[in-house]
Short mmCIF file of C-alpha atoms in Angstrom, two decimals:
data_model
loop_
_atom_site.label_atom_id
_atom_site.label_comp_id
_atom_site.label_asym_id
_atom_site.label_seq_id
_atom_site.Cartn_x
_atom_site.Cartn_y
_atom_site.Cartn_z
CA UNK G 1 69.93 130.84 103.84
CA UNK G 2 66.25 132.23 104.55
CA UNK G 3 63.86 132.25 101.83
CA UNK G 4 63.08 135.87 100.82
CA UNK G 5 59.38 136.01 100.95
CA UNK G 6 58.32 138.03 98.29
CA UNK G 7 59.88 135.19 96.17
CA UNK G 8 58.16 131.95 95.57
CA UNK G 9 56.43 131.78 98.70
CA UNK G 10 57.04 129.16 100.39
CA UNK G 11 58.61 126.94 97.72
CA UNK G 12 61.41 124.49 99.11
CA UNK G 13 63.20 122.42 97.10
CA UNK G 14 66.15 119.60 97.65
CA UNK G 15 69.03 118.52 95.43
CA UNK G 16 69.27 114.64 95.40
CA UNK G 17 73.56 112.99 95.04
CA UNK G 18 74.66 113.22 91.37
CA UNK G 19 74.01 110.04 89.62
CA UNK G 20 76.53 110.86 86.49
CA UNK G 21 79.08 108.87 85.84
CA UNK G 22 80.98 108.35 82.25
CA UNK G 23 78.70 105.66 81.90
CA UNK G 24 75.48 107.36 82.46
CA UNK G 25 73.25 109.34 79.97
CA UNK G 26 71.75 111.31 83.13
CA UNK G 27 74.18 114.35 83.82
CA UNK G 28 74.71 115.57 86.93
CA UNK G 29 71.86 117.22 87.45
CA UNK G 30 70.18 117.92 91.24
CA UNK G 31 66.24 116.77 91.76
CA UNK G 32 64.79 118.91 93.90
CA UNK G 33 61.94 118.16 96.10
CA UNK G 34 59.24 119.96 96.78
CA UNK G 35 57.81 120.65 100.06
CA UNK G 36 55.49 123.44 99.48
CA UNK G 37 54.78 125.45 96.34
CA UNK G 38 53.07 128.91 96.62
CA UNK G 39 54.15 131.50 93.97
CA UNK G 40 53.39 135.01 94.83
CA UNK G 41 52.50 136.45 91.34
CA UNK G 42 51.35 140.18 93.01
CA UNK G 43 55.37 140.64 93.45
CA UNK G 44 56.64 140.19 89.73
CA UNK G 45 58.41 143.27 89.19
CA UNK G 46 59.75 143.38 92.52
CA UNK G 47 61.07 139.33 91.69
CA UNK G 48 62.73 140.86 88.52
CA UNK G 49 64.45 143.30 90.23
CA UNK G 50 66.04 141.31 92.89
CA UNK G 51 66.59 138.71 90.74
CA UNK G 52 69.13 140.57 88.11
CA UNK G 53 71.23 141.17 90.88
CA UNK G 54 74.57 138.86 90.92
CA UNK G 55 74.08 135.37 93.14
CA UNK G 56 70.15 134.99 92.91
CA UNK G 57 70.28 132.59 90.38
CA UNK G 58 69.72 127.95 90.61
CA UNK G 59 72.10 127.73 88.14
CA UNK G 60 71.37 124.26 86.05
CA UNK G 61 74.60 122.06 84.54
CA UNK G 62 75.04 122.66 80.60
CA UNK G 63 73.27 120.86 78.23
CA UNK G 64 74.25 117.66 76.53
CA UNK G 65 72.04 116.22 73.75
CA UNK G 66 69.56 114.35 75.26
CA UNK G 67 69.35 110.75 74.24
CA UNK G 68 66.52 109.37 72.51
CA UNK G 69 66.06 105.96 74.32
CA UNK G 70 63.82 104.50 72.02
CA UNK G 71 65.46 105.04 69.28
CA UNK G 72 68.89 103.66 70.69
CA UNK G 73 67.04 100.60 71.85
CA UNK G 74 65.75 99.89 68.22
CA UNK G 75 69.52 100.33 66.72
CA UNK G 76 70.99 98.21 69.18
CA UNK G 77 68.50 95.16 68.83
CA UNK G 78 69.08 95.99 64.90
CA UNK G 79 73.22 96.32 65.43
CA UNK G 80 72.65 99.39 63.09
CA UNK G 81 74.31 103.26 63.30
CA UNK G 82 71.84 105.30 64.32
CA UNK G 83 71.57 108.80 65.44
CA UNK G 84 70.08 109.07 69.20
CA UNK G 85 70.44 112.33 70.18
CA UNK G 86 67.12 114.43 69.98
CA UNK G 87 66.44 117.86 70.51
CA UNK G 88 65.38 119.80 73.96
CA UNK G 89 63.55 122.70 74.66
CA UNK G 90 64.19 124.71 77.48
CA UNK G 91 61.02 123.48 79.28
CA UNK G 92 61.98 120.10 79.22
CA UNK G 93 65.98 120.62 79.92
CA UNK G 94 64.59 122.15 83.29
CA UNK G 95 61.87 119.44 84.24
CA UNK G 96 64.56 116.82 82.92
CA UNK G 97 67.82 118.49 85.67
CA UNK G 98 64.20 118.46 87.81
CA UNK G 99 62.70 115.54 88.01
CA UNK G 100 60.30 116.48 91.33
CA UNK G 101 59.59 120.09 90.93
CA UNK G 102 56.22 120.06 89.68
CA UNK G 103 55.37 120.95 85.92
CA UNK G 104 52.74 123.29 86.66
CA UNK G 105 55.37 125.56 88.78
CA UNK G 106 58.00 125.60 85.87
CA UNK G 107 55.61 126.36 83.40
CA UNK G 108 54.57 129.20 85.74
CA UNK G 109 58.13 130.48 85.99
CA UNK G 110 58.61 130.80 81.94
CA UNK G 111 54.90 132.44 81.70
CA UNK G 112 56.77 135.19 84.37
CA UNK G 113 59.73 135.29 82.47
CA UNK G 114 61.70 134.55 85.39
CA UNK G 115 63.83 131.91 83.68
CA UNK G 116 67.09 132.92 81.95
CA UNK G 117 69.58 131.21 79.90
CA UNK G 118 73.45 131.65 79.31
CA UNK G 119 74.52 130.94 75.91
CA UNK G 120 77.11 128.64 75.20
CA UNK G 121 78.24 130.81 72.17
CA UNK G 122 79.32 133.55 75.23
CA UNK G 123 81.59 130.99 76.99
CA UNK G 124 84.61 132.03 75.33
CA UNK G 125 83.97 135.74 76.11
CA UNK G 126 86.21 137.10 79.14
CA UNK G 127 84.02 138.92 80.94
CA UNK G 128 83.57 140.83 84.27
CA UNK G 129 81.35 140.55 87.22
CA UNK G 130 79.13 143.08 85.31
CA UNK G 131 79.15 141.17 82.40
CA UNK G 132 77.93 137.82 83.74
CA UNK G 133 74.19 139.78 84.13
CA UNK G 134 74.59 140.98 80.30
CA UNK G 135 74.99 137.53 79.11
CA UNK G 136 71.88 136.24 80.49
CA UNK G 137 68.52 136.32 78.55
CA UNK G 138 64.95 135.56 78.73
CA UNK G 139 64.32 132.23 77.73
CA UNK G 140 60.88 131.14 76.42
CA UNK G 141 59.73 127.21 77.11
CA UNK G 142 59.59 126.11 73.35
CA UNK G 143 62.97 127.83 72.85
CA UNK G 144 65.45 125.09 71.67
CA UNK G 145 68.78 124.60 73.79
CA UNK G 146 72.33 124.64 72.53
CA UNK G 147 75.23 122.28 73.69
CA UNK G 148 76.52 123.98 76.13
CA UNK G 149 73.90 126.37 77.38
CA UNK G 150 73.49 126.74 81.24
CA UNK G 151 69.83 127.66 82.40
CA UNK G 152 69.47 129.68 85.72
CA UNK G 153 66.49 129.39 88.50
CA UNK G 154 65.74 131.90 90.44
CA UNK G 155 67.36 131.45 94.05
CA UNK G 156 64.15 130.95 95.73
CA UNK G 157 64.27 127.82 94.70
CA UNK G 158 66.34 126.85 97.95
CA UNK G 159 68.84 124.37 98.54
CA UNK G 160 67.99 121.73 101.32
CA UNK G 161 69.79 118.80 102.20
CA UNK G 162 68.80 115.83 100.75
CA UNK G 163 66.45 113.03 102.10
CA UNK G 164 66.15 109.89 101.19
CA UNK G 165 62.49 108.17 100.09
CA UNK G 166 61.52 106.86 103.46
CA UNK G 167 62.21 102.86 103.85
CA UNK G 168 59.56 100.42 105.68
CA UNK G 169 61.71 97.22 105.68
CA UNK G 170 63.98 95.95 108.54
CA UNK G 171 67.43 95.20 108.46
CA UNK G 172 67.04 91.48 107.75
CA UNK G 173 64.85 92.53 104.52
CA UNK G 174 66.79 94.95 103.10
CA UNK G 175 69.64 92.52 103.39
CA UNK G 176 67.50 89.81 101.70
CA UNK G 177 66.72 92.24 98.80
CA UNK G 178 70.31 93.59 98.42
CA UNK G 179 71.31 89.76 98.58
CA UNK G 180 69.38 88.95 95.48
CA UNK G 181 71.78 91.26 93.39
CA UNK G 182 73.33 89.10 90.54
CA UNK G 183 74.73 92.46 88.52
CA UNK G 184 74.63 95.91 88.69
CA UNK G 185 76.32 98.85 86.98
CA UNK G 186 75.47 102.74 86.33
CA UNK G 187 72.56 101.18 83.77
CA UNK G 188 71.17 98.26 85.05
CA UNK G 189 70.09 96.14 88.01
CA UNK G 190 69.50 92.35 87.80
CA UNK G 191 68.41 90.11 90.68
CA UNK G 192 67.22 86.09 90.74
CA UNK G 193 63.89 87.03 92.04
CA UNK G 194 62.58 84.12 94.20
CA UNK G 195 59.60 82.39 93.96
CA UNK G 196 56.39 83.69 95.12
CA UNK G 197 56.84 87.54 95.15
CA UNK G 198 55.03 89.48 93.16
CA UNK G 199 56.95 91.97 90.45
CA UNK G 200 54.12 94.64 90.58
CA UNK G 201 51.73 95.72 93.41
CA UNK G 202 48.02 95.13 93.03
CA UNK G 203 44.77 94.54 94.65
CA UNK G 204 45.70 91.87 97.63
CA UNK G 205 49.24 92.72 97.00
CA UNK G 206 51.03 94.14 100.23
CA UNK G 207 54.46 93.74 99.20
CA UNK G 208 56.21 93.24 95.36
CA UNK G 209 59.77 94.18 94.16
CA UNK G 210 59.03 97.10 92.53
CA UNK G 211 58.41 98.77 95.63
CA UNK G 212 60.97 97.01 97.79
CA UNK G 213 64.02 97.96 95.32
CA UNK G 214 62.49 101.62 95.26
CA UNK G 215 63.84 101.62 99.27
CA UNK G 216 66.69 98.78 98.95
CA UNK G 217 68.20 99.35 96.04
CA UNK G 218 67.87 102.60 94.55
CA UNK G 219 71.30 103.73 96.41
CA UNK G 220 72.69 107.18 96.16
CA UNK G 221 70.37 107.33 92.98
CA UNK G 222 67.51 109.92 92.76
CA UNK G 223 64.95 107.55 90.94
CA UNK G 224 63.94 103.83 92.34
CA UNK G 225 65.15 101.17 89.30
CA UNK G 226 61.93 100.39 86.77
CA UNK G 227 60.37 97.25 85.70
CA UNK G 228 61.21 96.87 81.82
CA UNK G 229 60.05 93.11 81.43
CA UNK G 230 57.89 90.66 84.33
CA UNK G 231 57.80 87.71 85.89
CA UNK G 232 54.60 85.48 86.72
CA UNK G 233 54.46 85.27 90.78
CA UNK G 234 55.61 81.91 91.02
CA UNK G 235 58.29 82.09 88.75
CA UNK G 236 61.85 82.98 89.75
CA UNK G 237 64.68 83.84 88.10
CA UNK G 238 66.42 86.52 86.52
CA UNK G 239 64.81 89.70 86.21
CA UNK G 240 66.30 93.18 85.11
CA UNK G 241 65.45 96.45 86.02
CA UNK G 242 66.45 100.09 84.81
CA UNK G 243 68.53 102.51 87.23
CA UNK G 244 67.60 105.75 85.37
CA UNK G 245 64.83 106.80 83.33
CA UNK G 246 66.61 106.45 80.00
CA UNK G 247 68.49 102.99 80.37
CA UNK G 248 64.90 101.70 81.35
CA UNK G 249 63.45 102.94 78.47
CA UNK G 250 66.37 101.92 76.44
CA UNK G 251 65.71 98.38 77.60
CA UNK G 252 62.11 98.62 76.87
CA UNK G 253 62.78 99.10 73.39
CA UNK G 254 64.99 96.25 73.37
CA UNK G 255 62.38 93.98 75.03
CA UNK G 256 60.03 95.19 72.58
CA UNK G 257 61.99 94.92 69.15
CA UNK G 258 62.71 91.56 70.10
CA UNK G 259 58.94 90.78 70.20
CA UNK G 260 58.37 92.15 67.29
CA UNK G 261 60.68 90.81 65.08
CA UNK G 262 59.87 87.13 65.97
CA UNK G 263 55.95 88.01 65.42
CA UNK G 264 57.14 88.85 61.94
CA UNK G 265 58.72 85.74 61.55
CA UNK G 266 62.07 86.64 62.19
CA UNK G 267 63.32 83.52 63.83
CA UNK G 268 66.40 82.76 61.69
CA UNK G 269 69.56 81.79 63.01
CA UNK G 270 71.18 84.91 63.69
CA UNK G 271 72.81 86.35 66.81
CA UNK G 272 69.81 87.99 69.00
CA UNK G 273 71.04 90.92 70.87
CA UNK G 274 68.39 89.48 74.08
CA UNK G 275 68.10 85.65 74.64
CA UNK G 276 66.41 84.38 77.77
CA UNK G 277 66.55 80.59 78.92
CA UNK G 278 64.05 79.51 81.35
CA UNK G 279 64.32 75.93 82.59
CA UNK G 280 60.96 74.57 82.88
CA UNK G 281 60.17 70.81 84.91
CA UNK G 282 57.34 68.91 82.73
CA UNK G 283 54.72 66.21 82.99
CA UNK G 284 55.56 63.53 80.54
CA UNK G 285 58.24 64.06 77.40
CA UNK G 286 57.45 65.87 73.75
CA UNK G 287 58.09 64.11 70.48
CA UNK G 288 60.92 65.81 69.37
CA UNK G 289 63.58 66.48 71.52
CA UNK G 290 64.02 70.27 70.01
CA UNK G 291 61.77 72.54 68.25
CA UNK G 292 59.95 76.11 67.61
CA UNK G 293 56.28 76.54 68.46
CA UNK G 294 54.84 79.37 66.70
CA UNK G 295 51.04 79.58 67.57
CA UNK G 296 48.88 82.89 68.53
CA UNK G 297 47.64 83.13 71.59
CA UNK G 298 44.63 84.53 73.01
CA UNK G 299 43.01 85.68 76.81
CA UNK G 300 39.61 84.09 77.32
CA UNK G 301 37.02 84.73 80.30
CA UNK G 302 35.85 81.90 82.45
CA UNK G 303 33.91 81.52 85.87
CA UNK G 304 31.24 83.55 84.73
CA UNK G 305 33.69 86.28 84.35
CA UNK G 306 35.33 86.35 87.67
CA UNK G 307 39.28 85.41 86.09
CA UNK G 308 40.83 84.78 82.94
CA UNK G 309 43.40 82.41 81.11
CA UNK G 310 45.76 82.61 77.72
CA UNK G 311 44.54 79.77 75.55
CA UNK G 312 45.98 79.17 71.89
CA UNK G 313 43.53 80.85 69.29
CA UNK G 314 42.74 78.39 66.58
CA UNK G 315 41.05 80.63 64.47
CA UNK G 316 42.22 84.42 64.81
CA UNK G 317 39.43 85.90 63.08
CA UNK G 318 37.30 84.97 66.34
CA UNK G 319 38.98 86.20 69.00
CA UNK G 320 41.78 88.54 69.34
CA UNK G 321 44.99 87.36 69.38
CA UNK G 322 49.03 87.59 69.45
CA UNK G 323 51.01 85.37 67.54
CA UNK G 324 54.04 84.03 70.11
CA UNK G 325 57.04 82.16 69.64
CA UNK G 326 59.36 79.57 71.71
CA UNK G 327 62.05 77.66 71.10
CA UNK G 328 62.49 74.60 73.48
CA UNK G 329 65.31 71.71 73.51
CA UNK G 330 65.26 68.72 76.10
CA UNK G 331 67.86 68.71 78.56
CA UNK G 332 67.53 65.15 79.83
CA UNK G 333 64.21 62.70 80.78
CA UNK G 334 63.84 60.59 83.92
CA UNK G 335 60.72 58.89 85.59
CA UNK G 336 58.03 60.23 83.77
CA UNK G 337 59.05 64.26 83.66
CA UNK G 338 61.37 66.05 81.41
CA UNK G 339 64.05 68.62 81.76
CA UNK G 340 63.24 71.32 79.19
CA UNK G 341 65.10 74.49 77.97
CA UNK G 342 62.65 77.56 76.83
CA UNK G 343 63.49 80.61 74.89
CA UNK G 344 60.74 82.55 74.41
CA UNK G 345 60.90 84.82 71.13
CA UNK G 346 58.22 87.02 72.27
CA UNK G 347 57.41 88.31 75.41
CA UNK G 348 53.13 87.02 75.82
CA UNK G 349 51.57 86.35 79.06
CA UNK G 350 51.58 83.05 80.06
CA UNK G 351 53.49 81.84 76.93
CA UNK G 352 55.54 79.32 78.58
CA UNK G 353 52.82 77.91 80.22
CA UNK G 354 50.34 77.32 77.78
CA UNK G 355 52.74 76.57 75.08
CA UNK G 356 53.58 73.51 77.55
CA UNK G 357 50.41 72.61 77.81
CA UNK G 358 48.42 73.16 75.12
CA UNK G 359 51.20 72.83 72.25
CA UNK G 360 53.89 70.09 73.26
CA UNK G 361 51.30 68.39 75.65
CA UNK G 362 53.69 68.38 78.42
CA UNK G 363 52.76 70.78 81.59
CA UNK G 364 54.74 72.13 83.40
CA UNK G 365 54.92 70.91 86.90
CA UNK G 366 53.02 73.12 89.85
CA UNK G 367 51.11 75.16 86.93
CA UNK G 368 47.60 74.32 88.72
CA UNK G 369 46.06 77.33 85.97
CA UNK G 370 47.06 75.41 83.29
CA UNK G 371 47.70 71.54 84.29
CA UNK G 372 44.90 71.05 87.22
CA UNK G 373 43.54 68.53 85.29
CA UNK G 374 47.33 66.83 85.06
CA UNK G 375 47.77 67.58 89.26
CA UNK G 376 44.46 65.62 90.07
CA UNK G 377 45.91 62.72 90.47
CA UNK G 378 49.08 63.71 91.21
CA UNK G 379 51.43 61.20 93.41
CA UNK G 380 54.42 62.42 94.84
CA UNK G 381 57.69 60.87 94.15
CA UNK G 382 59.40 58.73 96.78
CA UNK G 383 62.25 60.45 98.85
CA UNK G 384 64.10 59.82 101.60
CA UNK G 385 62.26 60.39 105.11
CA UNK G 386 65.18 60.99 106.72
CA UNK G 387 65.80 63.68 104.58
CA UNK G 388 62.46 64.94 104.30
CA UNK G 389 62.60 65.67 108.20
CA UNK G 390 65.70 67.22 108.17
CA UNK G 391 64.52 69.30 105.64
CA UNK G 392 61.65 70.00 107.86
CA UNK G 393 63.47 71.02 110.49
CA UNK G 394 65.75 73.18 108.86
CA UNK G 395 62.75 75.07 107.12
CA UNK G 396 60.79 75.78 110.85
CA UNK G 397 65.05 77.21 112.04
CA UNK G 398 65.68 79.74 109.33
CA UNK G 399 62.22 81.74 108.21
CA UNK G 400 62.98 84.48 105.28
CA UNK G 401 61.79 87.48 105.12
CA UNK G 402 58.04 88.31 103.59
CA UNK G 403 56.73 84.53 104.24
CA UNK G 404 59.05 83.12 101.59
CA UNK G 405 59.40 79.50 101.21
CA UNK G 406 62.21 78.72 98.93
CA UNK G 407 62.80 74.43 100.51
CA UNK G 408 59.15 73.32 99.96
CA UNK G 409 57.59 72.09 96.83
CA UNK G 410 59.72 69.56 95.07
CA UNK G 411 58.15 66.70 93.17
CA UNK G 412 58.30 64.59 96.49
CA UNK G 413 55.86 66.67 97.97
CA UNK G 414 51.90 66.47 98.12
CA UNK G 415 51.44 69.62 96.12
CA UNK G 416 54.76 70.55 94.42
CA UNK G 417 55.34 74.43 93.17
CA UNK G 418 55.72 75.62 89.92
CA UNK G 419 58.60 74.45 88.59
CA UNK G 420 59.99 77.25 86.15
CA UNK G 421 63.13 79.13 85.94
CA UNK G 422 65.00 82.10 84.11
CA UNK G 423 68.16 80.54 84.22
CA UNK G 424 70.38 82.50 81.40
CA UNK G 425 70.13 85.93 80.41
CA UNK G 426 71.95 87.72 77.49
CA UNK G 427 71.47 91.35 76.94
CA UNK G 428 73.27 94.44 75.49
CA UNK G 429 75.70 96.45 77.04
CA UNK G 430 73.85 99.25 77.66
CA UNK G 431 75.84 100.86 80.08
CA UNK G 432 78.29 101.07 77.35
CA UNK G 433 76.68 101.94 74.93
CA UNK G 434 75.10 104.85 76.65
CA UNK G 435 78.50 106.11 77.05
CA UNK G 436 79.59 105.77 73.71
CA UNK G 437 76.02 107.66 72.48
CA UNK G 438 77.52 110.64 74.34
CA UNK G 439 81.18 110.72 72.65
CA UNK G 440 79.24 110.30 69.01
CA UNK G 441 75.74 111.25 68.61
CA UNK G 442 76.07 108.37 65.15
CA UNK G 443 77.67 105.26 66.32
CA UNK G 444 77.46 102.22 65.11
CA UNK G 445 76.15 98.92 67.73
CA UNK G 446 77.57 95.79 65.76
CA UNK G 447 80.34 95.56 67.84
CA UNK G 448 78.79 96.43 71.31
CA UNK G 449 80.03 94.09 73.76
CA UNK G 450 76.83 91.52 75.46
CA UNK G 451 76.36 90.76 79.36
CA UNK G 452 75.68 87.18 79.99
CA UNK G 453 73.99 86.46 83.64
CA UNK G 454 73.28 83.12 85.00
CA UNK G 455 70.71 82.89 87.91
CA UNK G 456 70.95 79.41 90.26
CA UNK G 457 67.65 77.04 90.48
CA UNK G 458 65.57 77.47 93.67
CA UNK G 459 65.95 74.85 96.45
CA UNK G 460 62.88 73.18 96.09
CA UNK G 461 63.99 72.76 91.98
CA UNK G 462 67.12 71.87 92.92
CA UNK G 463 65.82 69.22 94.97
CA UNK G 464 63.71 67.69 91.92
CA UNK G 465 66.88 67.98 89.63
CA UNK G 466 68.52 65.65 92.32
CA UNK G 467 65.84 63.41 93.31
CA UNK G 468 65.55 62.55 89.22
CA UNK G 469 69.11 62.05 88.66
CA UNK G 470 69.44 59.77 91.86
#
């Protein structure tokens, strides 16, 4: 179908694969991709014209209520009722079933009045061929939409086949990122990200997994999956991202809630809706074998400026500061170092880290930020040379993808590697309870079933766990 060129110019635009599913708050709604936008405003009246005519419309799906992700994520870390559905104005119903079309050109379409809207009220009305055009009206872009009501494009807004965001990686890599996959459903993606790869890109930064699951995991999905929570560098472990725009900010609020409850001192012993367990490999052994450390922390400047660190604040009123929370518990001492279980309350930088270091006096093993002093003399623990070289050997046969090193850096080694580990995950349904938004816009979360993920050590951890218990 040729563009007609007194409409739109040259304005092309793509559906992308419906991503709706009964478990998905997206509907199935087509992104569209723009190529080239020109609107020819000196043609309106001949645009209006052609445009009443039966078969010029880009007719959108109906509208659903739209939900409010914030607001579910706050019910379901509260296990309250709650109402999630929120009001949409034509403007944003359009932009939402259109992610890529740019704002600017929508906005441009309502200021021409070239944007029309079926009433849901008219559904039930048997009407003609003739009476199809009758039943469409002018919609403004404030206008509120109905359940039910259909909004129509004009037809210059063409229908291409879709492409797919263009992928950099090679085979092997996408099969390394695909292979890091613990869980998925229409919601969610989790993966054990390995050791040394960043989350986010940044200055230096020439590869991290927020763009590499944008081209290896993003499937027949329009958007890439979004970060809702990090992980330092050099940690590994689980990690959870959002498949559409709602679940991720669904799972923000979640991530945040949690936060803030346990800076209000909400640390009492009942069921969280999120719990995290890192497994953390420490210099020496704390005094108590379980506890909670509850001590603000603060980011000071050193090296004349050039980096900074998270230190605890002693005295708040001097420096700016979050309070942060952690609840540890030892799983099991050997040979000077100690097996410890973290479960961090709140979600600082660095928590883990410094409250190793600075709180229970214990660092954590390969934290050179926080423990250099601890790593000075550091001697590595006797292991088997025999094994050692095999190891060696095996390393310099199978090279993965982006530089990684997952073998190297146990405690037998010269300089060993952080040692620290999201092990355990336990988080909401949301998938679910997205789905269960839509068939009640009031329901009530106590009873929303949890998802419980469990992400193996590293080798080079593995090897330390091994080489204590021998």
């Amino acid at each position: 179908m040729m563009v007609h060129p007194t409409l739109l110019g040259r304005v092309l635009l793509q559906p992308s694969r419906s991503i709706s599913s009964l478990r998905s708050t997206k509907p199935s709604i087509s992104a569209v991709r723009v190529f080239q936008s020109q609107y020819n405003t000196n043609s309106k009246s001949q645009n209006h014209c052609e445009n009443e005519k039966r078969g010029k419309w880009f007719t959108l799906p109906p509208y659903t209520p739209t939900i409010n992700g914030s607001v579910l994520g706050k019910a379901l870390s509260a296990k309250i009722p709650a109402k999630v559905a929120s009001e949409t104005t034509a403007l944003k119903w359009v932009l939402r079933c259109c992610p890529e079309l740019p704002r600017n050109l929508v906005q441009k379409l309502f200021r021409l009045r070239q944007v029309r809207r079926e009433s849901s009220v008219m559904e039930s009305c048997n009407l003609g061929d003739q009476g199809q055009e009758h039943r469409l009206t002018r919609v403004a872009a404030k206008d509120s939409m109905d359940v039910g009501d259909r909004i129509f494009l004009p037809i210059s807004v063409k229908l291409l086949p879709a492409s797919k965001q263009d992928c950099h990686c090679s085979e092997e890599e996408i099969n390394f990122i695909r292979g890091l996959e613990l869980f998925k459903d229409t919601a969610i993606i989790v993966i054990n990200k390995p050791p040394g790869m960043p989350v986010q890109g940044g200055i230096g930064i020439k590869r991290s997994l927020d763009e590499l699951s944008a081209s290896c995991l993003s499937s027949d999905y329009s958007d890439p999956p979004r970060l809702v929570h990090r992980l330092d560098r050099d940690c590994s472990g689980i990690l959870v991202m959002g498949r559409t725009q709602t679940s991720a900010t669904v799972l923000h609020a979640i991530f945040r809630e949690k936060t803030l409850a346990a800076s209000n001192d909400d640390v009492g012993n009942k069921r969280r809706i999120l719990q995290r367990k890192y497994w953390a490999l420490v210099i020496g052994s704390p005094r108590h074998l379980k506890g909670l450390i509850s001590v603000p922390l603060g980011k000071v400047v050193v090296d004349n400026g050039k980096s900074d660190r998270i230190t605890v604040v002693e005295n708040s009123r001097n420096l700016s500061s979050q309070h942060a929370v952690t609840q540890y518990r030892v799983i099991e001492s050997s040979h000077g170092f100690t097996w410890l279980e973290l479960s961090p309350l709140t979600g600082r930088k660095h928590q883990l880290r410094v409250h190793c270091a600075e709180v229970l006096k214990t660092p954590i093993v390969g934290d050179y930020k926080y423990a250099w002093q601890a790593h000075r003399n550091w001697k590595q623990f006797p292991w088997s040379n025999i094994e050692d070289n095999s190891n060696e050997k095996s390393l310099s046969e199978n090279t993965l993808p982006f530089s990684l090193d997952l073998d190297s850096g146990s405690i037998s080694e010269k300089h060993p590697r952080l040692h620290l580990h999201c092990k355990q995950m336990v988080l909401p349904d949301v998938s679910t309870a997205l789905q269960d938004v839509q068939l009640s816009s009031e329901y009530d979360f106590s009873q929303l079933p949890s998802l419980k993920f469990n992400a193996p050590l590293p080798s080079y951890m593995k090897k330390s766990w091994d080489i204590l218990r021998s």
